[in-house]
Structures are given as structure tokens and as C-alpha cells.
XYZ file of C-alpha atoms in Angstrom:
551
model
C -93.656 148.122 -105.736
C -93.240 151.302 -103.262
C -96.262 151.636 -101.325
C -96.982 154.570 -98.892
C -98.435 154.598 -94.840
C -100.913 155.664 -94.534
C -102.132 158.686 -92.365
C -102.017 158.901 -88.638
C -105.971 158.837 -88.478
C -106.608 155.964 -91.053
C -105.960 152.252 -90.165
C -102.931 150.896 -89.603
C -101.769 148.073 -91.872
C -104.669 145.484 -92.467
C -108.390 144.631 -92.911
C -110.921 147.331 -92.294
C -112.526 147.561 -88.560
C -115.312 144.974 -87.748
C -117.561 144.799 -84.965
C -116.020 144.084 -81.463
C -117.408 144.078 -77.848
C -116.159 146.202 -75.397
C -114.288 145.813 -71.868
C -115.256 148.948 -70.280
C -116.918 152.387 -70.498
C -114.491 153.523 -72.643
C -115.295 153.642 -76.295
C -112.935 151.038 -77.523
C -113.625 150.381 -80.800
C -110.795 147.516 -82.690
C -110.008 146.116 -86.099
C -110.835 142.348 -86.288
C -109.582 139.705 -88.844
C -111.893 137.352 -91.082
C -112.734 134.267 -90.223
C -111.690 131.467 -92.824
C -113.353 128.417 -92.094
C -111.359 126.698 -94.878
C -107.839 127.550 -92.595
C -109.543 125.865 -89.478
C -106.736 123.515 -88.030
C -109.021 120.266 -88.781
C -108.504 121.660 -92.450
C -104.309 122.284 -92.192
C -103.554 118.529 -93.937
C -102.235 119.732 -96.837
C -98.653 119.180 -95.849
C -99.489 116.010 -94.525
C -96.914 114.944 -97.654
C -94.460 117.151 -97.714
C -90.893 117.608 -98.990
C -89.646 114.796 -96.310
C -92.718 112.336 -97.116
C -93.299 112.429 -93.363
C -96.246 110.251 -91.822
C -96.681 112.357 -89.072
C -95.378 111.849 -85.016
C -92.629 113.535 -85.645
C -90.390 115.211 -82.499
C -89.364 118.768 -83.378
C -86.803 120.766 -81.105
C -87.936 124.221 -81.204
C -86.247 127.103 -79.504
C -88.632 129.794 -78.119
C -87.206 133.293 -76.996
C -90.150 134.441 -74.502
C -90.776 136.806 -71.481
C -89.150 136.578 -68.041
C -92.016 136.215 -66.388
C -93.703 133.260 -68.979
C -94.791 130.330 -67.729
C -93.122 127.032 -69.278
C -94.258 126.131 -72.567
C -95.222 122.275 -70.985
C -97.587 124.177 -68.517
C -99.732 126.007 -71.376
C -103.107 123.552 -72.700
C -102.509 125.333 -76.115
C -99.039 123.412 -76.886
C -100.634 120.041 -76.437
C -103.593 121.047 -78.874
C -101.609 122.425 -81.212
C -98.963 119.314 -81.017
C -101.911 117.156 -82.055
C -103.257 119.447 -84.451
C -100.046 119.063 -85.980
C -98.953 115.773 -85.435
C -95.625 116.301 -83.980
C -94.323 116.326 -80.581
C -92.035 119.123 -78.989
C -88.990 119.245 -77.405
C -88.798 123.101 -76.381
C -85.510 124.939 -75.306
C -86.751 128.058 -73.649
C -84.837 131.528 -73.685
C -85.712 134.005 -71.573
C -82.655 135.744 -71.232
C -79.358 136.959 -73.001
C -80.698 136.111 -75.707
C -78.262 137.679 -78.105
C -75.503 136.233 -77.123
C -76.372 132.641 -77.317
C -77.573 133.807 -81.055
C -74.277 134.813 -82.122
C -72.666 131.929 -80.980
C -75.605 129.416 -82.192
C -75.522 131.714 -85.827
C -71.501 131.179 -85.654
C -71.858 127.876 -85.197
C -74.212 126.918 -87.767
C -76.082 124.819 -85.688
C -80.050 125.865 -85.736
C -83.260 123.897 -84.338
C -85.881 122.890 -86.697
C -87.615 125.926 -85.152
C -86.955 129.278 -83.457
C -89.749 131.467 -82.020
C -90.305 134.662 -80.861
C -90.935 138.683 -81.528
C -87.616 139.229 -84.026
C -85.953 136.621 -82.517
C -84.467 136.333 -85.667
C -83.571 139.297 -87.358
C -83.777 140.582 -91.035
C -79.625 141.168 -90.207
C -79.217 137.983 -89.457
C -80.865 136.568 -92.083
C -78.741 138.701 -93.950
C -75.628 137.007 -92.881
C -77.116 133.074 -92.142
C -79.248 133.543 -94.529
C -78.924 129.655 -95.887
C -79.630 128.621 -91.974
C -83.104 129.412 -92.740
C -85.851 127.919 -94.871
C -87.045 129.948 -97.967
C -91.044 129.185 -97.265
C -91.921 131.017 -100.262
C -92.408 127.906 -102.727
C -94.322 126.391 -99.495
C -97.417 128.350 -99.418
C -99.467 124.871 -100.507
C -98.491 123.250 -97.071
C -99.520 126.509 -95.466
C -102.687 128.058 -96.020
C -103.409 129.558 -92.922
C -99.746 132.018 -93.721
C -101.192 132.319 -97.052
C -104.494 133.370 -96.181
C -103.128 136.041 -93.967
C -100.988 137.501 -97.041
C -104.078 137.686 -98.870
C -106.276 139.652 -96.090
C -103.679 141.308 -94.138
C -102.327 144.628 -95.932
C -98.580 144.531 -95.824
C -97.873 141.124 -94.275
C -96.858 139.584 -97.082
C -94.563 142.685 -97.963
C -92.839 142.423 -94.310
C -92.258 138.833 -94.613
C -89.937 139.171 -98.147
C -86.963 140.031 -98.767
C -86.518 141.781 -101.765
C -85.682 138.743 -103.849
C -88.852 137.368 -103.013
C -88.177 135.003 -100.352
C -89.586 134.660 -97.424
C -87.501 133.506 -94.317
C -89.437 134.568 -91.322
C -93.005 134.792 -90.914
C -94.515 137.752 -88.909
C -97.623 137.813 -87.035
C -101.344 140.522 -87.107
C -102.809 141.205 -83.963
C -104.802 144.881 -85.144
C -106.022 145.894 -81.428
C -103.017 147.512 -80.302
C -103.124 151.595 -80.162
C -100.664 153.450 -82.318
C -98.250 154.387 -79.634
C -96.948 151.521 -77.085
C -95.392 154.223 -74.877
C -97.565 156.293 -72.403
C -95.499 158.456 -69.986
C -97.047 158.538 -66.347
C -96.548 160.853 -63.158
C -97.653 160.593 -60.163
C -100.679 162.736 -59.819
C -100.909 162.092 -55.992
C -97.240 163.097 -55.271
C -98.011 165.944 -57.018
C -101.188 166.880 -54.812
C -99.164 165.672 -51.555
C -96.407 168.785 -52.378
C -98.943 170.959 -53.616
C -96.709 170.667 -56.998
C -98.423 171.583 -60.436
C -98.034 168.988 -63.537
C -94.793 170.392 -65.290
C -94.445 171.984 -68.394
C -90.715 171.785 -69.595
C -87.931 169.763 -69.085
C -86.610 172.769 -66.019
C -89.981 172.194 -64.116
C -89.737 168.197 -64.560
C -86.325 168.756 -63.220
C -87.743 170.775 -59.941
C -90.622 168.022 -59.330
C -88.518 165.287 -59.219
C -86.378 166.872 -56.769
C -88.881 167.496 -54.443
C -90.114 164.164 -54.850
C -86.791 163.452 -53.899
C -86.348 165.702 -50.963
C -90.304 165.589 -49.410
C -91.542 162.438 -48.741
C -93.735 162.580 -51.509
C -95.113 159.045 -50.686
C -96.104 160.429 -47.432
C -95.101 157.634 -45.367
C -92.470 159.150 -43.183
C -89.497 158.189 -45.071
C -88.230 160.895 -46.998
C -85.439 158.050 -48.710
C -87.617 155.957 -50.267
C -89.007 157.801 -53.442
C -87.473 156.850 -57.098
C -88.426 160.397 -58.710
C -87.622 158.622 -62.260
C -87.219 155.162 -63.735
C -87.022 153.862 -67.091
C -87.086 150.149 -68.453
C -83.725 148.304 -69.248
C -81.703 149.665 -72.435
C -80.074 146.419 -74.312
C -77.329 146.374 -75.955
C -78.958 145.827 -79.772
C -80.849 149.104 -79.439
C -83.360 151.155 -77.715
C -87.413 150.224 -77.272
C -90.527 150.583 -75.515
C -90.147 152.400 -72.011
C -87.075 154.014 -72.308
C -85.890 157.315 -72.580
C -86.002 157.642 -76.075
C -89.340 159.184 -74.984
C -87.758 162.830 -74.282
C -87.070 162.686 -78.096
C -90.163 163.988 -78.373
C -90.005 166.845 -76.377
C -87.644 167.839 -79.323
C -89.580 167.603 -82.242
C -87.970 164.379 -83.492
C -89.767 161.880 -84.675
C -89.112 158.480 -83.818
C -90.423 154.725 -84.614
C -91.003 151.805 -82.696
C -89.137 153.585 -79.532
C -86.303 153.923 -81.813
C -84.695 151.124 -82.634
C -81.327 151.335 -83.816
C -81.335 154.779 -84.162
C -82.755 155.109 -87.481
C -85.792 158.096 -88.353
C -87.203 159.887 -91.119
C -88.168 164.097 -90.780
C -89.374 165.798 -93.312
C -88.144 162.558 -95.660
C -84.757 162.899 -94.721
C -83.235 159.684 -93.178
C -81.065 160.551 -89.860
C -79.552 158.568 -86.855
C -80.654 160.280 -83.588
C -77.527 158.354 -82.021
C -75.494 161.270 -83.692
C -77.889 164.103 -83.506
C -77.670 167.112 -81.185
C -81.112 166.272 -79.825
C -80.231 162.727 -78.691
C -77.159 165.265 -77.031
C -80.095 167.372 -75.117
C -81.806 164.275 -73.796
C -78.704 162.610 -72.309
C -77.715 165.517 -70.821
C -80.995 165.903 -69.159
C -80.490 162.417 -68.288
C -76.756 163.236 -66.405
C -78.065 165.813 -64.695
C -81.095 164.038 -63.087
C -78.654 161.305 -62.200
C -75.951 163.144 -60.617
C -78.566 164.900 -58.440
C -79.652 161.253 -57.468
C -83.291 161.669 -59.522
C -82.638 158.736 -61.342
C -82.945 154.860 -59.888
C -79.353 153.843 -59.259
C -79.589 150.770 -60.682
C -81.189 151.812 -64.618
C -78.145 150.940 -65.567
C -78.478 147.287 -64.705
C -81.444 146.114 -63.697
C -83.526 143.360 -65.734
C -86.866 144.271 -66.478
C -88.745 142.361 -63.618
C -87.072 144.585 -61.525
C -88.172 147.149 -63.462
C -91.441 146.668 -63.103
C -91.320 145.178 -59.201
C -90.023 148.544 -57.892
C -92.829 150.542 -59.287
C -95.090 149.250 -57.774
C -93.811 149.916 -54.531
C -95.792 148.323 -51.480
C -98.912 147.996 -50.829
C -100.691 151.204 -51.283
C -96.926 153.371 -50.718
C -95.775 154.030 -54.180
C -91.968 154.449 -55.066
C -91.707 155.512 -58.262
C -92.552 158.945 -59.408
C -92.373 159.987 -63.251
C -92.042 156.920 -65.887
C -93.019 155.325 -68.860
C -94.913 151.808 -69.324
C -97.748 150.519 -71.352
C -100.832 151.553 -68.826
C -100.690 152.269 -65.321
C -101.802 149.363 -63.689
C -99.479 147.365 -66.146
C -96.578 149.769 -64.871
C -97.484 150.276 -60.933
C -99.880 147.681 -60.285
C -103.548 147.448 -59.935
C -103.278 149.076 -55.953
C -101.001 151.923 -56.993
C -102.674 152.666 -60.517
C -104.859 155.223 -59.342
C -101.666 157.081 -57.983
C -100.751 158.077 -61.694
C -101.848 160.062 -64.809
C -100.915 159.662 -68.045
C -99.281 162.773 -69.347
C -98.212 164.574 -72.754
C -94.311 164.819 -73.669
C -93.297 168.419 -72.385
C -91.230 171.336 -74.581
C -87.808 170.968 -73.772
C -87.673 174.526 -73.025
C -90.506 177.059 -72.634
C -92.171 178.684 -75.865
C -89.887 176.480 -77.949
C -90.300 176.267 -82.138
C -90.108 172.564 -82.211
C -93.309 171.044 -82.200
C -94.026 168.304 -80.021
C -93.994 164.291 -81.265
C -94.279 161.212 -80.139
C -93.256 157.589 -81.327
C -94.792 156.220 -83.963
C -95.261 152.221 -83.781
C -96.257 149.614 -86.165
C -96.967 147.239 -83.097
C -100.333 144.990 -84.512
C -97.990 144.267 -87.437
C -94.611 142.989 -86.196
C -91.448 140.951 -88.305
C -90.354 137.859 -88.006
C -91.406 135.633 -85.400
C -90.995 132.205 -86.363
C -88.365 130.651 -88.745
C -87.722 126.940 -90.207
C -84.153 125.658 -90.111
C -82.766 125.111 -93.673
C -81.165 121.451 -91.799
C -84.536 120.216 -90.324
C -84.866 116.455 -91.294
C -88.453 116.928 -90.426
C -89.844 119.738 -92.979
C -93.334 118.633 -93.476
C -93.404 118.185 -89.993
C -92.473 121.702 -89.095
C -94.411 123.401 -92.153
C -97.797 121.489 -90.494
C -97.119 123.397 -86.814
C -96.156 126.660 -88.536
C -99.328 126.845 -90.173
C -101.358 125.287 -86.880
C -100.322 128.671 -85.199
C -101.882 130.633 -87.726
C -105.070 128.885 -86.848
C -107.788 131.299 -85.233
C -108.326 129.315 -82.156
C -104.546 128.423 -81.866
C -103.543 132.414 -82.470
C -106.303 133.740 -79.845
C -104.682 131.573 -77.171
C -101.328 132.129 -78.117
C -101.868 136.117 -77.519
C -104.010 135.544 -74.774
C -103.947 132.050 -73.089
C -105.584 128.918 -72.947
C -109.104 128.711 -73.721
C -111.123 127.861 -69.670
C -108.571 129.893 -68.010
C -107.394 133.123 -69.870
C -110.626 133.000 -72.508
C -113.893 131.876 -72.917
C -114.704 130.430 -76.359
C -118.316 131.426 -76.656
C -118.711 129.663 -80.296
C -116.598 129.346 -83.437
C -116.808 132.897 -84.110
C -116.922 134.491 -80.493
C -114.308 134.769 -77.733
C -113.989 136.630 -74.354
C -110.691 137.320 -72.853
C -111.305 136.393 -69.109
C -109.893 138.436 -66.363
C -107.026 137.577 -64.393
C -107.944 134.299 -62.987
C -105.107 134.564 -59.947
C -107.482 137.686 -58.372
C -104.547 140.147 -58.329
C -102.219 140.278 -61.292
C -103.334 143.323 -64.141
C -104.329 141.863 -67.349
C -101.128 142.519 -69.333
C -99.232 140.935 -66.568
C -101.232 137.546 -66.763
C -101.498 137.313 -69.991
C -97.433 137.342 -70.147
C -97.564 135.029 -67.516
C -99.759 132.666 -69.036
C -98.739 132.201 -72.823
C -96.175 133.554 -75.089
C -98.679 136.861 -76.124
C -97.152 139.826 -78.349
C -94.049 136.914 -78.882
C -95.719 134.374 -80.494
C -96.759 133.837 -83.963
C -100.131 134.364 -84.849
C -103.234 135.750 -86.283
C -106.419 137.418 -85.370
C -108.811 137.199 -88.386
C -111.573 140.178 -89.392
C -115.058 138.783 -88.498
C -114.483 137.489 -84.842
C -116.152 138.817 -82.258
C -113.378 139.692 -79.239
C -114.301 140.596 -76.487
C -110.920 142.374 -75.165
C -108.909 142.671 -71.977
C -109.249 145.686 -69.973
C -105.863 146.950 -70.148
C -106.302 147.716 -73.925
C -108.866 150.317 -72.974
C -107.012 151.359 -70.661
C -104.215 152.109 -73.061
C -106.343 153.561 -75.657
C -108.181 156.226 -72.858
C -104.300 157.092 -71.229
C -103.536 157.496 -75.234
C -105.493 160.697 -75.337
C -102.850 163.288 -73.875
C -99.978 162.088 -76.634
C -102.888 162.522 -79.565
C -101.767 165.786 -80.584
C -97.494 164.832 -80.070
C -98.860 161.557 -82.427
C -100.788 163.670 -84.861
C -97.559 165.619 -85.686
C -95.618 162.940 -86.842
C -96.753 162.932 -90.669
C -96.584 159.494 -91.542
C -95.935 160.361 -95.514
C -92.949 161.730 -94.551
C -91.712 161.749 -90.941
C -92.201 157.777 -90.070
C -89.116 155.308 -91.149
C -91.939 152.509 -92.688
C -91.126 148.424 -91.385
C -91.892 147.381 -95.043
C -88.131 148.509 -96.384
C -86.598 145.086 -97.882
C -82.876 145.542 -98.960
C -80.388 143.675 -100.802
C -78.112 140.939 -98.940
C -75.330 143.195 -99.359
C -76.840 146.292 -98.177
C -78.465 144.460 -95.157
C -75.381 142.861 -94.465
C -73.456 146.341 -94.892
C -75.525 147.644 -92.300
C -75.861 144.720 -89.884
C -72.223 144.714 -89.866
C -71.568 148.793 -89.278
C -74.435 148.307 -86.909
C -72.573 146.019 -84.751
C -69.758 148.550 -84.296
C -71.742 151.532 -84.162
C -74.173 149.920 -81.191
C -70.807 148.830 -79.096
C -70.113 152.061 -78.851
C -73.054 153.909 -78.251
C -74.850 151.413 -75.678
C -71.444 151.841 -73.719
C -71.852 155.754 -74.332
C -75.091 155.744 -73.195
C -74.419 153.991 -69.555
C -71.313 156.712 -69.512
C -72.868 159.393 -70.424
C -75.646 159.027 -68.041
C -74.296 157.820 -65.217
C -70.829 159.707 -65.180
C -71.254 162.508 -67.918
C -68.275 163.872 -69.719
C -71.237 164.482 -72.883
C -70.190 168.030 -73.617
C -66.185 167.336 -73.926
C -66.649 163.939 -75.272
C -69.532 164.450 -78.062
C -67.325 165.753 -81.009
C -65.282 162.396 -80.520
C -67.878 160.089 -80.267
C -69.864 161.482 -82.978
C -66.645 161.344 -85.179
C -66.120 157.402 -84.225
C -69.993 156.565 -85.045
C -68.682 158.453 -88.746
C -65.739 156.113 -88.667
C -67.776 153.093 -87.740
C -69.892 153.932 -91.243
C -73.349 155.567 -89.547
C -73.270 158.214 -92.864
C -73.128 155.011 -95.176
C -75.732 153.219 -93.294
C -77.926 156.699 -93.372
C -77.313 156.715 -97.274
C -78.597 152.786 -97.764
C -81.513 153.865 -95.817
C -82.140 156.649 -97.890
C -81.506 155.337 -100.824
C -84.649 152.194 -99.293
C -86.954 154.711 -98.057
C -86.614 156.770 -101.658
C -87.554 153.870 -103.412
C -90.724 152.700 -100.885
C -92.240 156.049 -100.685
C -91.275 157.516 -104.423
């Protein structure tokens, strides 16, 4: 049944807000999620006899896709609870990098775990194409009442999770405190008052700043070669995300979702691929020219994203980067140099432009797919009993935010506080990606809990204010590409398989066009190869989805 988002200002997908405690001065009010004491852990027997007639001890080999800078999964108190809770024991093979590839030649090979774990680890293309890999959980609800519970409270997690059939492969995960937009885009406000430099106000006066960041020690510390003027996070080859300079889209007018994906958007209900529009042509040429004149960090192009983040925050209180985008400051330049930056609204590309200004729009508190069952586990019951332990309330606080002693305090059954760093130096977000698998792992938050939350998601929400009015122009009726669309297998796979050959090209574009140029007597051609590659069919299928979920 075609449902519509609901508007910017109302809640995003799930239970109504409840009561929460807050981490600092700022008003910081978040959704909770209610507390079932039926779905307790100590009441998760019922697939005790399962499909497999399993007794219980079981060893599962799980594959987890996690952060660079996660601890081990052996070193988290959590897996050993949740191990008993379950009866099983774990052998874990830990990804934390190129990812991708090892999936296409694990998908290939036919050869899956009895788990896999992580944020869209698996995707809704792949399941498109190893679709019989994969467990169809929807005839297993009985063995999993914690997943079932959340269908029934959470508003649209049940829709996310099937396919349009009406199975259900992959299981996503509710976490309700995260602010509509991931993305904040941060200057620094002391370089600025070192040059005497006012904030810019199009993309000509961002142009001037960072080149006298560049050229004028803007750090101050005698070394006028050691300023980045602009830095973005590492562009992979599946797509573009958080971070990244997708961002300048908005500057445009065009409105983007979850920091854009494949390409994908929806304006004024007309489905479009920014990869091929004239806009994405402004923003990469905007992008050339602050790289040619040596604005941009040499290494974008390659650097992982722990460099990423290590650069920016320069050393000790000597900042190096000047104009970027992260999650908050002191997640982006460190505790020390957060003071250094403001948060900032996306700028007209030119002055007294038509186009108003947007922003991304993200659906990040509900997220796909983040655990899946392997169609050739010998062990089903087994694996159905630890799926639905990490949908248990105590099991999902600490898998967001660590183990309970260190990273929280469990105050009673219905009470938490999220400690702060317990090292003395890292920022919240940091630790808590240190210290468990967080926004990765699969879980949920209920409505009834009292949270006391970490201070970085204040933080986020009060450096949210400047992109409130970009955010409240994106009308989410009709200018926001919805995460609910569920296609046919041989749509998905249509587009899974034009996607391939559409994102080889531009993700090798991209790195071109940016670091060498050529965008101006090359775009006619590479716009007619994305046509070639079948971007106008893929547009149509998406059409064709969002028509149906929004007529």
C-alpha cells in the first residue's frame, strides 16, 4: 500500500517522542522506543526448537562489516552476554575494509556464513541477484519476537525490511535520536578572524577564503604550507555519502537523500540522476578549480577515512584543515580544535541566484538491512535465537553505544546513561565507534526508556540550526526519493546491474574530473555513455516505484 513521508517538521518514521534526559544546555529533546518486557532476552526461548531441532551450544561463523577504528568483536562484554543469551558461540570474521570486493567474490561464489552484519552490508541489489543465499525470515516471526515487536511499534520498519513479494531477507535496525541531516558543513571561524576574512556568501567568495587560507598562514603558526583550505571524506566506488561533496548540491537547489547515494533524487516528483545533471557539472567544476589552485587536500582522492579524520585535527591546538564537512565539530577536528569551527549554511552558487537553497535529506534513525541469515546455515534455530537477542533493549543500547560499566550506566530496567568517554580524550562519537559496532549494528531502541544521551548528539542538533531553512525547503511530499520503495526481482536486478556500469564510470569520472579536469570538453560524452549504460531506464523504474509509493 503507497504510503507518504511525512513533513520535514513532523517525526520521522516511528513511535511518537517520549520523555528523555538531556546531555547539555541545549534543548535536546528525542523520540524513545517502548519498552516490552515480554521481548526481554530471558523471554527470547521461543526458537529454542526451531527448524533444525537444535539443543542449543551451537558455533555460528558470522561475518561483521564494521568501522576502521572498532575494537575486536572478542574485546566487547556485550558479545559474551549476548552469546549466552543465545546459546551459541561465535566465530567472527571481521571486515573493516574493501568490503565490496570480497562481497562480489563471496556472492560469486555462493559461499555465505550463517550470518553477515553490518549497516547495508548486504544490499537490496544483491539480494536481488543472490537472492536464494539468504533466508526468507518472514514465516519466522514466532522464533523472533523481539523483530516482530519492532514491526508492530516502529512505523515503516516492517515496510523497509520486504521486498515486494513479501519476504523479508534483511532485517534493519531504529535508533530515533539522530537529527534529520547527518551532514553539517564547518569553517574555520578563527582562520577567518586571524585574516580579518568575513564568512562567505557564494561559491566566488568560498573560492577567495580558501585561497588565503592557503596563501596566509591562517593557522598562525609561522608556516604558511601547512593549511588544507578544504577536505572532504573518502568517495567509494558504490556511490557517494555522508561528508562528501555532494554537499555543494545544495547550493543548487537540488535536493538530495542520504548524501546521495547512487545518484538517484526526486524534485518537484520527478525522478532524476544528479550523476547526469548540469548541476552535478557546476559542483565538479568548482571542485577542479579549487584543486588545480592547490585548495583541495592532495590526497582526497585516496585517502581512507582515518586519515580523513586524523588530518583535521591537526596538532595540538594548530588546526590544518579549513572548510569541511563531518557530523559535529569535535567529531570532525577533535575536542582541542572544536572551538576553532562554526557550523555554517550551504551558500548560493552565485549571488542573488533563483534556486533556492537545500540540503540533504536523511532517513538515518531508520536504516536497511543490517543483518541477514544464510539460506545454507545448518544451524537455523541457532541463528534465529541471536538475531532476535540483538533486538533485545539491553543488548541494542550497548550495541549503539557500548558495554554497560564502561560506555553506559544501566540505572534500572527502564533507565540508561551513556557515559562519557572513559579514555579522558577521545569525543563521544569517536569512542563510541571505538568501543562497539554503533550506527552498524542491528538493533533497537524502544519508546518508554529513559536515555540519557551522549553529548555529541546535542551537539549535532544545536550546529543543525544554520541548514534549518536549506532542510525546510526540501518538501518531503515531493522532493525526497523515500527508503520504503520495494521493486520487483527483475527491476532491482535491472538496476543493480546498469548500476554497476554506470558507477564504473562515474567514480572514475569523478577522480578525473577533479583532479585533472577536462569536464567542459568531456561532459557531452560522458553523459551520453551513462545513457548507453541505461541511467534513463533506471530513472523510468524509479519513477514508475516512486509513482506507485506516493500516488
Amino acid at each position: 500500500m503507497a504510503r507518504s513521508i511525512r513533513p520535514a517538521w513532523a517525526p520521522t518514521p516511528g513511535p511518537r517522542p517520549a520523555r528523555r534526559a538531556l546531555t547539555s544546555t541545549v534543548a535536546f529533546a528525542a523520540a524513545s522506543t517502548l519498552l516490552l518486557a515480554s521481548c526481554s532476552s530471558g523471554g527470547d526461548d521461543a526458537s529454542d526448537d526451531g527448524a533444525d531441532g537444535s539443543g542449543g551450544g551451537e558455533e555460528l561463523n558470522i561475518l561483521v562489516v564494521k568501522h576502521p577504528l572498532t575494537k575486536k568483536m572478542s574485546e566487547m562484554a556485550w558479545v559474551a552476554e549476548i552469546e549466552e543469551a543465545a546459546d551459541v558461540s561465535i566465530k567472527w570474521e571481521e571486515v573493516t575494509a574493501d568490503w565490496d570486493q570480497k562481497k562480489s567474490t563471496m556472492l560469486a561464489a555462493g559461499d555465505t556464513p550463517d550470518l553477515i552484519i553490518g549497516a547495508n552490508a548486504i544490499t537490496d541489489s544483491d539480494l536481488a541477484t543472490f537472492r536464494t543465499l539468504f533466508e526468507d525470515l518472514s514465516d519466522d516471526m514466532d522464533a523472533l519476537p523481539n523483530v516482530q515487536a519492532m514491526f508492530d511499534e516502529v512505523d515503516g520498519a516492517e515496510a523497509m525490511a520486504s521486498q515486494a513479494d513479501g519476504t523479508v531477507y534483511a532485517l534493519p535496525s531504529w535508533k530515533e535520536f539522530w537529527p534529520q541531516a547527518i551532514t553539517r558543513q564547518y569553517i574555520n571561524q578563527q582562520w577567518l578572524d586571524n585574516l580579518g576574512l568575513a564568512m562567505p556568501t557564494n561559491w566566488d567568495e568560498l573560492f577567495d577564503v580558501l585561497v588565503a587560507f592557503k596563501e596566509q598562514d591562517a593557522n598562525g603558526n609561522g608556516d604558511p604550507n601547512d593549511e588544507i583550505p578544504f577536505d572532504w571524506s573518502p568517495v567509494g566506488t558504490t556511490g557517494y555519502g555522508y561528508f562528501q561533496p555532494t554537499a555543494l548540491l545544495g547550493s543548487l537547489g537540488l535536493p538530495i537523500t542520504g548524501g546521495g547515494g547512487t545518484g538517484y533524487f526526486v524534485e518537484d516528483g520527478e525522478v532524476g540522476n544528479f550523476l547526469a545533471d548540469e548541476r552535478w557539472k557546476e559542483v565538479l567544476t568548482f571542485l577542479n578549480r579549487a584543486y588545480a589552485a592547490g585548495l583541495v587536500n592532495q590526497n582526497v582522492i585516496t585517502q581512507d577515512y582515518s586519515a580523513y579524520q586524523s588530518v583535521a585535527r591537526g596538532s595540538g591546538d594548530t588546526a590544518s584543515v579549513g572548510f569541511s564537512w563531518g557530523w559535529t565539530a569535535s567529531d570532525r577536528f577533535g575536542a582541542q580544535l572544536a572551538p576553532q569551527y562554526t557550523s555554517m549554511a550551504p551558500v548560493p552558487a552565485e549571488a542573488g541566484q533563483d534556486a533556492p537553497l537545500t540540503w540533504s535529506y536523511d532517513f538515518e534513525n531508520l536504516t536497511a538491512n543490517h543483518i541477514v541469515v544464510s539460506a545454507q546455515t545448518k544451524a537455523k534455530a541457532a541463528a534465529l535465537r541471536l538475531v532476535n537477542a540483538f533486538y533485545d533493549q539491553d543488548t541494542s543500547v550497548q550495541v549503539l553505544f557500548g558495554d554497560f560499566g564502561t560506555n553506559v550506566t544501566k540505572v534500572d530496567d527502564n533507565t540508561y546513561e551513556v557515559l562519557p568517554p572513559a579514555d579522558g580524550e577521545s569525543d563521544p562519537s569517536t569512542w563510541k565507534w571505538t568501543s562497539t559496532l554503533a550506527d552498524a549494528g542491528p538493533l533497537w531502541i524502544r519508546e518508554g526508556i529513559d536515555l540519557t544521551l551522549p553529548t555529541d548528539l546535542a551537539e549535532a542538533v544545536e550546529q543543525s540550526i544554520p541548514l534549518e531553512e536549506a532542510v525546510a525547503n526540501v518538501d518531503p511530499e515531493t522532493d525526497v526519493l523515500p527508503p520504503f520503495l520495494k521493486m520487483s526481482t527483475e527491476d532491482l536486478s535491472t538496476i543493480s546491474l546498469n548500476n554497476s556500469t554506470i558507477l564504473n564510470l562515474t567514480q572514475t569520472k569523478f577522480a578525473e574530473f577533479v583532479t585533472a579536469g577536462g569536464i567542459e570538453d568531456g561532459w557531452d560524452d560522458y553523459v551520453a555513455q551513462l545513457e548507453s549504460a541505461g541511467l534513463p531506464q533506471n530513472v523510468e523504474l524509479y519513477q514508475k516505484y516512486y509513482d506507485e509509493f506516493s500516488g
